[in-house]
Every structure is written in structure tokens, then in C-alpha cells.
Amino acid sequence: MAKNKNNQAVWNIRIKNSTSAIFQKVGNSIDIDKRLYREDITGSIAHVEMLFKQKIISFKVKNKIIYGLNKIEKEISNKKFEFKKKYEDIHINIEKRLFEIIGEEAGYIHTARSRNDQVITDLKIWIRSSTKEINILIDKVINSTLKLAEKNINTIMPGFTHLKNAQAVSLAHYLMAYVEMFNRDKKRFINNLDNLYENPLGVAALTGTSFNIDRNYTTKKLGFKKPTNNSIDTVSDRDFVLDFLYSVSVCSMHISRIAEELIIWNSDAFNLINLSDKVVTGSSIMPQKKNPDLLEYLRGKSGTTYGNLFSMLTILKGLPLSYFKDLQDDKEIIFKSNDTLTDSLKIFNEILKNFTPNKKQMLKLARSGYITATDIADYLVKNHSMSFRKAYQKTAAIVNLAEKKKKNFDELTLEELKKVDSKLTNDVLKVFDLENSVNSKKSYAGTSFDNIKKMIMKYKKQK
Ligand code: ARG
């Protein structure tokens, strides 16, 4: 009988000649998926325990396999394992080594499973834990943002629309806007867990298996909540990959937005914040420069994460059921997106600890651009029984007047104001005060100091 020697491909009896050399070089995924070794070994141990419980393999075989797998795990963690490209991926590399350690009985490990269910089991377990790690990092960013917000409740700056001064806000309110975004990012990752908790193991190549396996047992062992429902769907499904890549993309988009914001604020033209030396770099030619490279890195990285999402969407487009080699690339894409986001979150957290607002300049900028115009219109509605539109027009006339006289609002006299509306009294002058303006926005979610304090407390309690 033909012998399948352990140092040859598992399919060497059927496929006699070696595969194209160039394909052997590029078609393997071991350099990428070796990162799944722990999940793969955990999955295999649960699988053989189940096979034994179901009387599909003997006690002795189960124990030998588990002994071998534990030894392999140690070898890999201690960097004593030689990964071989000729064995394609982590699954075959481990199986081959198991043969070396325990001999022929290693051959029982692949009973009632396929690499098709094995790989997504590993991947789902991996994404579950990376989701947890990402959420811990997002929490750190939220904490740092809360600390910064707490220190800047009284820091007044212009809120912008179209990057033109719009209405006065507290810097803390601005920062708390990002707390909302990062909080939603966390929820987005958590929402993905539902699908990640469905256990693929046991659907084998695509049809399920004739062995009397117990999928509920491996479900429990591996921390899943239920087995998947359809074997063909299970090996073809990469929706959970898309969900992860999308969540990463949204979070990195939020980081990109605030990075852009801070780049603008740090520009010499705006000069609203200072960055400490830890988060800037210099220029090779211009000695005076302190460039916000870290922020630019963060802004740019959303390009990478969107690219990864679109790569995966494109790989899946039009792909028939069930498994195809096309799917092998999913892991590289996931790891890249994961690493990009985790690095970005760490860098962003450093930025938050290394910037100071230039409060004077913020206030100065808030004084320009007739930022309390809307407050005047509101005042006229409340005190001079006008419709909002009428009040808007009167206020526009006040803005025109101030502009003509080259004055800020708070430099206008009551006499000058009375030219626009003779009924105006001294009261109106209070409306020009920026702190009043900010604190008048008491509606829920508005920028009043009290509202912000409550919101900060609410998030701090959530921790
Ligand atoms: N390394 C492969 C992958 O990630 C494992 C699945 C291989 N299955 C197969 N039928 N060739 O996609």
C-alpha cells in the first residue's frame, strides 16, 4: 500500500508531482496565520475531547493528542517551533508536528472536521479576544478624554460650522462629542459578538459529518453560545470579518476626524493648542519646525482600514458557496486592520496626554466673527416679542453695523444699537458675554457648563 510519509504534503498520494514552485512560495499562509496557533490548539483540544466523549476515539489516543498539542503550544510560545511553508498553513504545520511527537495516532485528530471549519473557529475566537482588547484601548482613550474635558469645562472656544466661527462652546463639550463617538465604537464592536458566538466547528468541509459528534459540547468548551445552523453557510460566511473590518474603519475614521481637527488647531494660523515634544517631529531643513506627524499618521491610517474593508468586500463579491482559496486572504486583512487600529488608539491616547489648549487664543478667536449673533436673535424673541425670523433680520442689521464700524459686538454702545432698534435697553449688552452665551445652552445635550459636568459624571460612573 502507498505510504504517506510525514514530511510530504498530506495529499501526496493523490497529487504526485509538486505544485508550481512560484505558487508554493505565494500560496501558503503560514507567515500570517501562525498568529492563530493558540486558538488552533485550543480548538483541536476541544475537538478531540468531544471525539472521545462521543466514543469516536479512544482515551489513549485523546490523551496522546492532547499531550502533543500542549507540547507544540509550548514550542511555539518559546519560539522553538519550525514553521514550514511547504505545509501551507498553521493547521497542517501543527498536524505534521503532532505526527513527529506522538506518531501515527496523530492521524485521528482530523476525524470529523476540515480545515474549512477549523480556520473560522480559530478566527472567530481570535476576533472575540481582539474585540475585547480594542474595547479596553477605547476605554483608555475615553478616560483620557474625560480627564481633559474635566479640566476644560470653563475653556471657551468657537464652535465651527464650515470651519467658520459659529457659536461659542466649551472645549470640554467639543471633547465630549468624541467621547460619544468612541462609546458608540465600543458598542459597535460589542454588537458583533452575537455572530462571533456561533460555533462553526463540526460542519467539516461543507456538509457536516457522518460521525456522531456533539457540537454543543465544543460550543461550551470554546466559549461559544450556539452551534451555527447551516454547514454550507458556515464555511462560506465571512460576514463576521466584514463586521469587524467595518467597526475598525468607523473607529479609525473617528480618530482621523479628531486628528484633522487637532492638526488645524495646531496650525500657526489657528494656534489653538500646543503639542509637547513627545508628539511632534522636526524637519531636516527647517530648524524651527515642530510638525504634528503623529496626528497626520492617525489621519492617514483610516485610508488603510477602509482599504482593508473594501478588499474583503471585493473578495466576497460574487464568490459562490462554499470554501475557496480566495478566502485565505481574510486573515492578513483582519490582522492588518487590527494592528493599525490598536496602534492608532495607543498613539491617540498619548496625544491626549500631550496637548494643552491655548486658552487665551481660543477666547480671542471666540470674540471674533460675531459669534453671539444667534444669542441676540434669541434675546429679541424672548424680550421684544418678535418672531425668530424678524429677530434674525434685526440681528443681521446689528452685525452689519458692527462690521461697518470695525467693532466687535462687545465694543458697540447702546446708542449705536438703538439705531437698529430704538426699543433696545442695556440688557442686550449682557448677551454679548461669551460665558453667558455658553451657559444659556441648557437644553439637554447643550454646551452649558452644568450639562457638561453632568455628562462627564455620567461617563465616569459608567467605568
Ligand atoms: N489556510 C486555509 C485558509 O485560511 C485553511 C482552509 C483551507 N481549506 C481548503 N479547502 N483548502 O483559508
PDB file of C-alpha atoms in Angstrom, residues 40-304:
ATOM      1  CA  ASP A  40      -5.979  26.433  16.750  1.00  0.00           C
ATOM      2  CA  ILE A  41      -4.609  24.294  19.566  1.00  0.00           C
ATOM      3  CA  THR A  42      -7.469  25.210  21.923  1.00  0.00           C
ATOM      4  CA  GLY A  43      -9.949  24.305  19.158  1.00  0.00           C
ATOM      5  CA  SER A  44      -8.197  20.995  18.488  1.00  0.00           C
ATOM      6  CA  ILE A  45      -8.157  20.033  22.166  1.00  0.00           C
ATOM      7  CA  ALA A  46     -11.891  20.715  22.476  1.00  0.00           C
ATOM      8  CA  HIS A  47     -12.446  18.724  19.299  1.00  0.00           C
ATOM      9  CA  VAL A  48     -10.588  15.610  20.457  1.00  0.00           C
ATOM     10  CA  GLU A  49     -12.188  15.761  23.891  1.00  0.00           C
ATOM     11  CA  MET A  50     -15.532  15.745  22.147  1.00  0.00           C
ATOM     12  CA  LEU A  51     -14.454  12.860  19.867  1.00  0.00           C
ATOM     13  CA  PHE A  52     -13.519  10.846  22.953  1.00  0.00           C
ATOM     14  CA  LYS A  53     -16.729  11.704  24.805  1.00  0.00           C
ATOM     15  CA  GLN A  54     -18.668  10.519  21.758  1.00  0.00           C
ATOM     16  CA  LYS A  55     -16.632   7.292  21.684  1.00  0.00           C
ATOM     17  CA  ILE A  56     -15.199   8.177  18.284  1.00  0.00           C
ATOM     18  CA  ILE A  57     -11.590   7.970  19.521  1.00  0.00           C
ATOM     19  CA  SER A  58     -10.078   6.085  22.463  1.00  0.00           C
ATOM     20  CA  PHE A  59      -9.000   7.523  25.792  1.00  0.00           C
ATOM     21  CA  LYS A  60      -5.379   6.736  24.962  1.00  0.00           C
ATOM     22  CA  VAL A  61      -5.466   8.458  21.597  1.00  0.00           C
ATOM     23  CA  LYS A  62      -7.182  11.511  23.057  1.00  0.00           C
ATOM     24  CA  ASN A  63      -4.563  11.837  25.775  1.00  0.00           C
ATOM     25  CA  LYS A  64      -1.679  11.387  23.399  1.00  0.00           C
ATOM     26  CA  ILE A  65      -3.046  14.030  21.073  1.00  0.00           C
ATOM     27  CA  ILE A  66      -3.617  16.488  23.888  1.00  0.00           C
ATOM     28  CA  TYR A  67      -0.135  15.833  25.240  1.00  0.00           C
ATOM     29  CA  GLY A  68       1.340  16.517  21.804  1.00  0.00           C
ATOM     30  CA  LEU A  69      -0.737  19.656  21.264  1.00  0.00           C
ATOM     31  CA  ASN A  70       0.314  21.114  24.615  1.00  0.00           C
ATOM     32  CA  LYS A  71       3.930  20.403  23.777  1.00  0.00           C
ATOM     33  CA  ILE A  72       3.513  22.134  20.417  1.00  0.00           C
ATOM     34  CA  GLU A  73       1.940  25.151  22.084  1.00  0.00           C
ATOM     35  CA  LYS A  74       4.971  25.463  24.358  1.00  0.00           C
ATOM     36  CA  GLU A  75       7.351  25.050  21.446  1.00  0.00           C
ATOM     37  CA  ILE A  76       5.634  27.827  19.536  1.00  0.00           C
ATOM     38  CA  SER A  77       5.429  30.197  22.523  1.00  0.00           C
ATOM     39  CA  ASN A  78       9.111  29.583  23.229  1.00  0.00           C
ATOM     40  CA  LYS A  79       9.964  30.177  19.578  1.00  0.00           C
ATOM     41  CA  LYS A  80      11.282  26.633  19.290  1.00  0.00           C
ATOM     42  CA  PHE A  81       8.882  25.611  16.538  1.00  0.00           C
ATOM     43  CA  GLU A  82       9.958  25.492  12.931  1.00  0.00           C
ATOM     44  CA  PHE A  83       7.142  26.721  10.706  1.00  0.00           C
ATOM     45  CA  LYS A  84       7.309  25.206   7.250  1.00  0.00           C
ATOM     46  CA  LYS A  85       5.924  26.924   4.183  1.00  0.00           C
ATOM     47  CA  LYS A  86       5.517  23.597   2.387  1.00  0.00           C
ATOM     48  CA  TYR A  87       2.754  22.737   4.884  1.00  0.00           C
ATOM     49  CA  GLU A  88       0.799  25.813   3.816  1.00  0.00           C
ATOM     50  CA  ASP A  89      -0.845  26.931   6.990  1.00  0.00           C
ATOM     51  CA  ILE A  90      -0.935  26.710  10.774  1.00  0.00           C
ATOM     52  CA  HIS A  91      -3.348  23.780  10.746  1.00  0.00           C
ATOM     53  CA  ILE A  92      -1.165  21.434   8.721  1.00  0.00           C
ATOM     54  CA  ASN A  93       2.023  22.650  10.391  1.00  0.00           C
ATOM     55  CA  ILE A  94       0.594  21.625  13.762  1.00  0.00           C
ATOM     56  CA  GLU A  95      -0.771  18.320  12.485  1.00  0.00           C
ATOM     57  CA  LYS A  96       2.590  17.432  10.932  1.00  0.00           C
ATOM     58  CA  ARG A  97       4.465  18.209  14.131  1.00  0.00           C
ATOM     59  CA  LEU A  98       1.956  16.142  16.081  1.00  0.00           C
ATOM     60  CA  PHE A  99       2.897  13.148  13.927  1.00  0.00           C
ATOM     61  CA  GLU A 100       6.540  13.748  14.791  1.00  0.00           C
ATOM     62  CA  ILE A 101       5.794  13.881  18.504  1.00  0.00           C
ATOM     63  CA  ILE A 102       3.204  11.116  19.007  1.00  0.00           C
ATOM     64  CA  GLY A 103       3.443   9.069  15.803  1.00  0.00           C
ATOM     65  CA  GLU A 104       0.657   7.575  13.709  1.00  0.00           C
ATOM     66  CA  GLU A 105      -2.116   8.202  16.257  1.00  0.00           C
ATOM     67  CA  ALA A 106      -1.889  11.874  15.350  1.00  0.00           C
ATOM     68  CA  GLY A 107      -3.874  10.838  12.303  1.00  0.00           C
ATOM     69  CA  TYR A 108      -7.058  10.710  14.397  1.00  0.00           C
ATOM     70  CA  ILE A 109      -7.075  14.434  15.090  1.00  0.00           C
ATOM     71  CA  HIS A 110      -8.670  15.368  11.781  1.00  0.00           C
ATOM     72  CA  THR A 111     -11.636  12.992  12.225  1.00  0.00           C
ATOM     73  CA  ALA A 112     -14.967  14.761  11.623  1.00  0.00           C
ATOM     74  CA  ARG A 113     -13.507  18.147  10.825  1.00  0.00           C
ATOM     75  CA  SER A 114     -11.912  20.022   7.953  1.00  0.00           C
ATOM     76  CA  ARG A 115      -9.582  22.979   7.742  1.00  0.00           C
ATOM     77  CA  ASN A 116     -12.648  24.862   6.487  1.00  0.00           C
ATOM     78  CA  ASP A 117     -14.437  24.775   9.833  1.00  0.00           C
ATOM     79  CA  GLN A 118     -11.166  24.768  11.753  1.00  0.00           C
ATOM     80  CA  VAL A 119      -9.925  28.049  10.327  1.00  0.00           C
ATOM     81  CA  ILE A 120     -13.089  30.019  11.036  1.00  0.00           C
ATOM     82  CA  THR A 121     -13.327  28.581  14.516  1.00  0.00           C
ATOM     83  CA  ASP A 122      -9.828  29.882  15.175  1.00  0.00           C
ATOM     84  CA  LEU A 123     -10.598  33.196  13.570  1.00  0.00           C
ATOM     85  CA  LYS A 124     -13.832  33.782  15.446  1.00  0.00           C
ATOM     86  CA  ILE A 125     -12.127  33.042  18.767  1.00  0.00           C
ATOM     87  CA  TRP A 126      -9.291  35.389  17.787  1.00  0.00           C
ATOM     88  CA  ILE A 127     -11.626  38.233  16.818  1.00  0.00           C
ATOM     89  CA  ARG A 128     -13.591  37.748  20.047  1.00  0.00           C
ATOM     90  CA  SER A 129     -10.482  38.423  22.104  1.00  0.00           C
ATOM     91  CA  SER A 130      -9.177  41.189  19.891  1.00  0.00           C
ATOM     92  CA  THR A 131     -12.595  42.858  20.230  1.00  0.00           C
ATOM     93  CA  LYS A 132     -12.096  42.838  23.988  1.00  0.00           C
ATOM     94  CA  GLU A 133      -8.589  44.279  23.683  1.00  0.00           C
ATOM     95  CA  ILE A 134      -9.747  47.016  21.336  1.00  0.00           C
ATOM     96  CA  ASN A 135     -12.511  47.960  23.744  1.00  0.00           C
ATOM     97  CA  ILE A 136     -10.011  48.221  26.585  1.00  0.00           C
ATOM     98  CA  LEU A 137      -7.940  50.602  24.448  1.00  0.00           C
ATOM     99  CA  ILE A 138     -11.028  52.633  23.520  1.00  0.00           C
ATOM    100  CA  ASP A 139     -11.819  52.851  27.236  1.00  0.00           C
ATOM    101  CA  LYS A 140      -8.372  54.289  27.891  1.00  0.00           C
ATOM    102  CA  VAL A 141      -8.949  56.907  25.209  1.00  0.00           C
ATOM    103  CA  ILE A 142     -12.352  57.739  26.696  1.00  0.00           C
ATOM    104  CA  ASN A 143     -10.760  58.100  30.154  1.00  0.00           C
ATOM    105  CA  SER A 144      -8.043  60.439  28.922  1.00  0.00           C
ATOM    106  CA  THR A 145     -10.619  62.489  27.028  1.00  0.00           C
ATOM    107  CA  LEU A 146     -12.803  62.722  30.128  1.00  0.00           C
ATOM    108  CA  LYS A 147      -9.835  63.936  32.191  1.00  0.00           C
ATOM    109  CA  LEU A 148      -9.030  66.597  29.638  1.00  0.00           C
ATOM    110  CA  ALA A 149     -12.682  67.608  29.419  1.00  0.00           C
ATOM    111  CA  GLU A 150     -12.936  67.889  33.192  1.00  0.00           C
ATOM    112  CA  LYS A 151     -10.060  70.377  33.205  1.00  0.00           C
ATOM    113  CA  ASN A 152     -11.569  72.444  30.423  1.00  0.00           C
ATOM    114  CA  ILE A 153     -15.204  72.942  31.292  1.00  0.00           C
ATOM    115  CA  ASN A 154     -14.603  76.700  31.534  1.00  0.00           C
ATOM    116  CA  THR A 155     -12.433  76.897  28.437  1.00  0.00           C
ATOM    117  CA  ILE A 156     -14.411  78.818  25.856  1.00  0.00           C
ATOM    118  CA  MET A 157     -13.748  78.492  22.171  1.00  0.00           C
ATOM    119  CA  PRO A 158     -15.659  78.951  18.957  1.00  0.00           C
ATOM    120  CA  GLY A 159     -17.694  76.007  17.738  1.00  0.00           C
ATOM    121  CA  PHE A 160     -17.426  75.857  13.953  1.00  0.00           C
ATOM    122  CA  THR A 161     -19.665  75.069  11.061  1.00  0.00           C
ATOM    123  CA  HIS A 162     -17.983  75.205   7.654  1.00  0.00           C
ATOM    124  CA  LEU A 163     -14.853  75.947   9.711  1.00  0.00           C
ATOM    125  CA  LYS A 164     -16.265  79.464  10.242  1.00  0.00           C
ATOM    126  CA  ASN A 165     -16.946  80.659  13.772  1.00  0.00           C
ATOM    127  CA  ALA A 166     -20.486  79.599  14.551  1.00  0.00           C
ATOM    128  CA  GLN A 167     -21.410  79.732  18.260  1.00  0.00           C
ATOM    129  CA  ALA A 168     -19.412  79.731  21.469  1.00  0.00           C
ATOM    130  CA  VAL A 169     -18.850  76.351  23.122  1.00  0.00           C
ATOM    131  CA  SER A 170     -16.843  74.878  25.933  1.00  0.00           C
ATOM    132  CA  LEU A 171     -13.759  72.925  24.846  1.00  0.00           C
ATOM    133  CA  ALA A 172     -14.991  70.186  27.177  1.00  0.00           C
ATOM    134  CA  HIS A 173     -18.199  69.939  25.144  1.00  0.00           C
ATOM    135  CA  TYR A 174     -16.169  69.532  21.988  1.00  0.00           C
ATOM    136  CA  LEU A 175     -14.120  66.774  23.590  1.00  0.00           C
ATOM    137  CA  MET A 176     -17.224  65.088  24.963  1.00  0.00           C
ATOM    138  CA  ALA A 177     -18.527  64.845  21.399  1.00  0.00           C
ATOM    139  CA  TYR A 178     -15.683  62.422  20.760  1.00  0.00           C
ATOM    140  CA  VAL A 179     -16.492  60.506  23.929  1.00  0.00           C
ATOM    141  CA  GLU A 180     -19.924  59.840  22.379  1.00  0.00           C
ATOM    142  CA  MET A 181     -18.303  58.592  19.173  1.00  0.00           C
ATOM    143  CA  PHE A 182     -15.842  56.316  20.946  1.00  0.00           C
ATOM    144  CA  ASN A 183     -18.620  54.994  23.121  1.00  0.00           C
ATOM    145  CA  ARG A 184     -20.607  54.090  20.012  1.00  0.00           C
ATOM    146  CA  ASP A 185     -17.484  52.439  18.582  1.00  0.00           C
ATOM    147  CA  LYS A 186     -17.345  50.212  21.629  1.00  0.00           C
ATOM    148  CA  LYS A 187     -20.986  49.277  21.206  1.00  0.00           C
ATOM    149  CA  ARG A 188     -20.389  48.529  17.536  1.00  0.00           C
ATOM    150  CA  PHE A 189     -17.668  46.035  18.433  1.00  0.00           C
ATOM    151  CA  ILE A 190     -19.833  44.515  21.164  1.00  0.00           C
ATOM    152  CA  ASN A 191     -22.777  44.128  18.789  1.00  0.00           C
ATOM    153  CA  ASN A 192     -20.592  41.963  16.563  1.00  0.00           C
ATOM    154  CA  LEU A 193     -20.160  39.437  19.357  1.00  0.00           C
ATOM    155  CA  ASP A 194     -23.572  37.866  18.684  1.00  0.00           C
ATOM    156  CA  ASN A 195     -22.378  36.323  15.425  1.00  0.00           C
ATOM    157  CA  LEU A 196     -18.921  35.666  16.791  1.00  0.00           C
ATOM    158  CA  TYR A 197     -20.524  33.494  19.474  1.00  0.00           C
ATOM    159  CA  GLU A 198     -21.831  30.975  16.876  1.00  0.00           C
ATOM    160  CA  ASN A 199     -19.604  27.933  16.773  1.00  0.00           C
ATOM    161  CA  PRO A 200     -18.527  26.754  13.296  1.00  0.00           C
ATOM    162  CA  LEU A 201     -16.646  23.670  14.487  1.00  0.00           C
ATOM    163  CA  GLY A 202     -18.093  20.373  13.292  1.00  0.00           C
ATOM    164  CA  VAL A 203     -19.583  21.464   9.957  1.00  0.00           C
ATOM    165  CA  ALA A 204     -16.416  19.944   8.425  1.00  0.00           C
ATOM    166  CA  ALA A 205     -15.703  20.728   4.760  1.00  0.00           C
ATOM    167  CA  LEU A 206     -19.230  21.877   3.854  1.00  0.00           C
ATOM    168  CA  THR A 207     -21.806  19.173   4.555  1.00  0.00           C
ATOM    169  CA  GLY A 208     -21.488  18.304   8.215  1.00  0.00           C
ATOM    170  CA  THR A 209     -20.261  14.819   9.137  1.00  0.00           C
ATOM    171  CA  SER A 210     -21.475  11.229   9.394  1.00  0.00           C
ATOM    172  CA  PHE A 211     -19.742  10.877  12.772  1.00  0.00           C
ATOM    173  CA  ASN A 212     -21.926  11.205  15.839  1.00  0.00           C
ATOM    174  CA  ILE A 213     -20.339  14.434  17.038  1.00  0.00           C
ATOM    175  CA  ASP A 214     -21.636  16.763  19.753  1.00  0.00           C
ATOM    176  CA  ARG A 215     -21.399  20.358  18.558  1.00  0.00           C
ATOM    177  CA  ASN A 216     -22.966  21.683  21.744  1.00  0.00           C
ATOM    178  CA  TYR A 217     -20.064  20.253  23.705  1.00  0.00           C
ATOM    179  CA  THR A 218     -17.396  22.083  21.688  1.00  0.00           C
ATOM    180  CA  THR A 219     -19.615  25.178  21.740  1.00  0.00           C
ATOM    181  CA  LYS A 220     -19.429  25.247  25.509  1.00  0.00           C
ATOM    182  CA  LYS A 221     -15.758  24.307  25.701  1.00  0.00           C
ATOM    183  CA  LEU A 222     -14.733  27.076  23.332  1.00  0.00           C
ATOM    184  CA  GLY A 223     -16.847  29.818  24.866  1.00  0.00           C
ATOM    185  CA  PHE A 224     -19.350  29.984  22.016  1.00  0.00           C
ATOM    186  CA  LYS A 225     -23.074  30.275  22.687  1.00  0.00           C
ATOM    187  CA  LYS A 226     -24.598  28.071  19.991  1.00  0.00           C
ATOM    188  CA  PRO A 227     -23.566  25.998  17.007  1.00  0.00           C
ATOM    189  CA  THR A 228     -24.106  27.517  13.553  1.00  0.00           C
ATOM    190  CA  ASN A 229     -27.219  26.310  11.693  1.00  0.00           C
ATOM    191  CA  ASN A 230     -26.151  25.531   8.155  1.00  0.00           C
ATOM    192  CA  SER A 231     -22.929  23.761   7.241  1.00  0.00           C
ATOM    193  CA  ILE A 232     -22.624  25.311   3.777  1.00  0.00           C
ATOM    194  CA  ASP A 233     -23.225  28.823   5.044  1.00  0.00           C
ATOM    195  CA  THR A 234     -20.826  28.272   7.918  1.00  0.00           C
ATOM    196  CA  VAL A 235     -17.749  27.576   5.809  1.00  0.00           C
ATOM    197  CA  SER A 236     -18.642  30.291   3.289  1.00  0.00           C
ATOM    198  CA  ASP A 237     -19.606  33.029   5.727  1.00  0.00           C
ATOM    199  CA  ARG A 238     -17.184  35.874   6.277  1.00  0.00           C
ATOM    200  CA  ASP A 239     -19.824  38.424   7.365  1.00  0.00           C
ATOM    201  CA  PHE A 240     -18.230  38.436  10.786  1.00  0.00           C
ATOM    202  CA  VAL A 241     -14.973  39.511   9.151  1.00  0.00           C
ATOM    203  CA  LEU A 242     -16.727  42.393   7.395  1.00  0.00           C
ATOM    204  CA  ASP A 243     -18.405  43.451  10.641  1.00  0.00           C
ATOM    205  CA  PHE A 244     -15.042  43.601  12.347  1.00  0.00           C
ATOM    206  CA  LEU A 245     -13.390  45.474   9.479  1.00  0.00           C
ATOM    207  CA  TYR A 246     -16.274  47.936   9.339  1.00  0.00           C
ATOM    208  CA  SER A 247     -16.129  48.582  13.078  1.00  0.00           C
ATOM    209  CA  VAL A 248     -12.390  49.136  12.815  1.00  0.00           C
ATOM    210  CA  SER A 249     -12.962  51.522   9.899  1.00  0.00           C
ATOM    211  CA  VAL A 250     -15.525  53.606  11.772  1.00  0.00           C
ATOM    212  CA  CYS A 251     -13.341  53.869  14.861  1.00  0.00           C
ATOM    213  CA  SER A 252     -10.314  54.850  12.796  1.00  0.00           C
ATOM    214  CA  MET A 253     -12.476  57.374  10.944  1.00  0.00           C
ATOM    215  CA  HIS A 254     -13.362  58.979  14.278  1.00  0.00           C
ATOM    216  CA  ILE A 255      -9.685  59.104  15.185  1.00  0.00           C
ATOM    217  CA  SER A 256      -8.960  60.593  11.772  1.00  0.00           C
ATOM    218  CA  ARG A 257     -11.558  63.334  12.318  1.00  0.00           C
ATOM    219  CA  ILE A 258     -10.207  64.449  15.656  1.00  0.00           C
ATOM    220  CA  ALA A 259      -6.641  64.168  14.332  1.00  0.00           C
ATOM    221  CA  GLU A 260      -7.547  66.534  11.494  1.00  0.00           C
ATOM    222  CA  GLU A 261      -9.245  68.841  13.971  1.00  0.00           C
ATOM    223  CA  LEU A 262      -6.123  68.969  16.133  1.00  0.00           C
ATOM    224  CA  ILE A 263      -3.878  69.482  13.107  1.00  0.00           C
ATOM    225  CA  ILE A 264      -5.928  72.549  12.198  1.00  0.00           C
ATOM    226  CA  TRP A 265      -5.930  73.824  15.777  1.00  0.00           C
ATOM    227  CA  ASN A 266      -2.176  73.284  15.959  1.00  0.00           C
ATOM    228  CA  SER A 267      -1.519  75.227  12.736  1.00  0.00           C
ATOM    229  CA  ASP A 268       0.203  78.603  13.069  1.00  0.00           C
ATOM    230  CA  ALA A 269      -2.894  80.219  11.591  1.00  0.00           C
ATOM    231  CA  PHE A 270      -5.192  78.898  14.357  1.00  0.00           C
ATOM    232  CA  ASN A 271      -2.692  78.364  17.179  1.00  0.00           C
ATOM    233  CA  LEU A 272      -5.380  76.977  19.494  1.00  0.00           C
ATOM    234  CA  ILE A 273      -3.335  74.141  21.004  1.00  0.00           C
ATOM    235  CA  ASN A 274       0.244  73.272  21.844  1.00  0.00           C
ATOM    236  CA  LEU A 275       1.686  69.808  21.372  1.00  0.00           C
ATOM    237  CA  SER A 276       4.506  68.639  23.621  1.00  0.00           C
ATOM    238  CA  ASP A 277       7.782  67.408  22.133  1.00  0.00           C
ATOM    239  CA  LYS A 278       6.711  63.802  22.654  1.00  0.00           C
ATOM    240  CA  VAL A 279       4.155  64.064  19.876  1.00  0.00           C
ATOM    241  CA  VAL A 280       5.890  66.172  17.240  1.00  0.00           C
ATOM    242  CA  THR A 281       8.810  65.666  14.869  1.00  0.00           C
ATOM    243  CA  GLY A 282      11.259  68.081  13.280  1.00  0.00           C
ATOM    244  CA  SER A 283      12.249  68.959   9.752  1.00  0.00           C
ATOM    245  CA  SER A 284      15.543  68.042   8.088  1.00  0.00           C
ATOM    246  CA  ILE A 285      15.916  71.504   6.598  1.00  0.00           C
ATOM    247  CA  MET A 286      13.771  73.964   8.574  1.00  0.00           C
ATOM    248  CA  PRO A 287      15.223  74.199  12.067  1.00  0.00           C
ATOM    249  CA  GLN A 288      12.234  75.957  13.571  1.00  0.00           C
ATOM    250  CA  LYS A 289       9.710  73.247  12.743  1.00  0.00           C
ATOM    251  CA  LYS A 290       7.646  71.135  15.152  1.00  0.00           C
ATOM    252  CA  ASN A 291       5.381  69.084  12.958  1.00  0.00           C
ATOM    253  CA  PRO A 292       2.304  67.161  14.144  1.00  0.00           C
ATOM    254  CA  ASP A 293       3.404  63.958  12.375  1.00  0.00           C
ATOM    255  CA  LEU A 294       1.679  61.652  14.840  1.00  0.00           C
ATOM    256  CA  LEU A 295      -1.651  63.308  14.160  1.00  0.00           C
ATOM    257  CA  GLU A 296      -1.042  63.074  10.431  1.00  0.00           C
ATOM    258  CA  TYR A 297      -0.229  59.380  10.853  1.00  0.00           C
ATOM    259  CA  LEU A 298      -3.577  58.923  12.615  1.00  0.00           C
ATOM    260  CA  ARG A 299      -5.470  60.901   9.987  1.00  0.00           C
ATOM    261  CA  GLY A 300      -3.916  58.844   7.199  1.00  0.00           C
ATOM    262  CA  LYS A 301      -4.457  55.417   8.723  1.00  0.00           C
ATOM    263  CA  SER A 302      -8.192  55.458   8.119  1.00  0.00           C
ATOM    264  CA  GLY A 303      -7.198  55.054   4.453  1.00  0.00           C
ATOM    265  CA  THR A 304      -5.605  51.716   5.313  1.00  0.00           C
TER     266      THR A 304
END
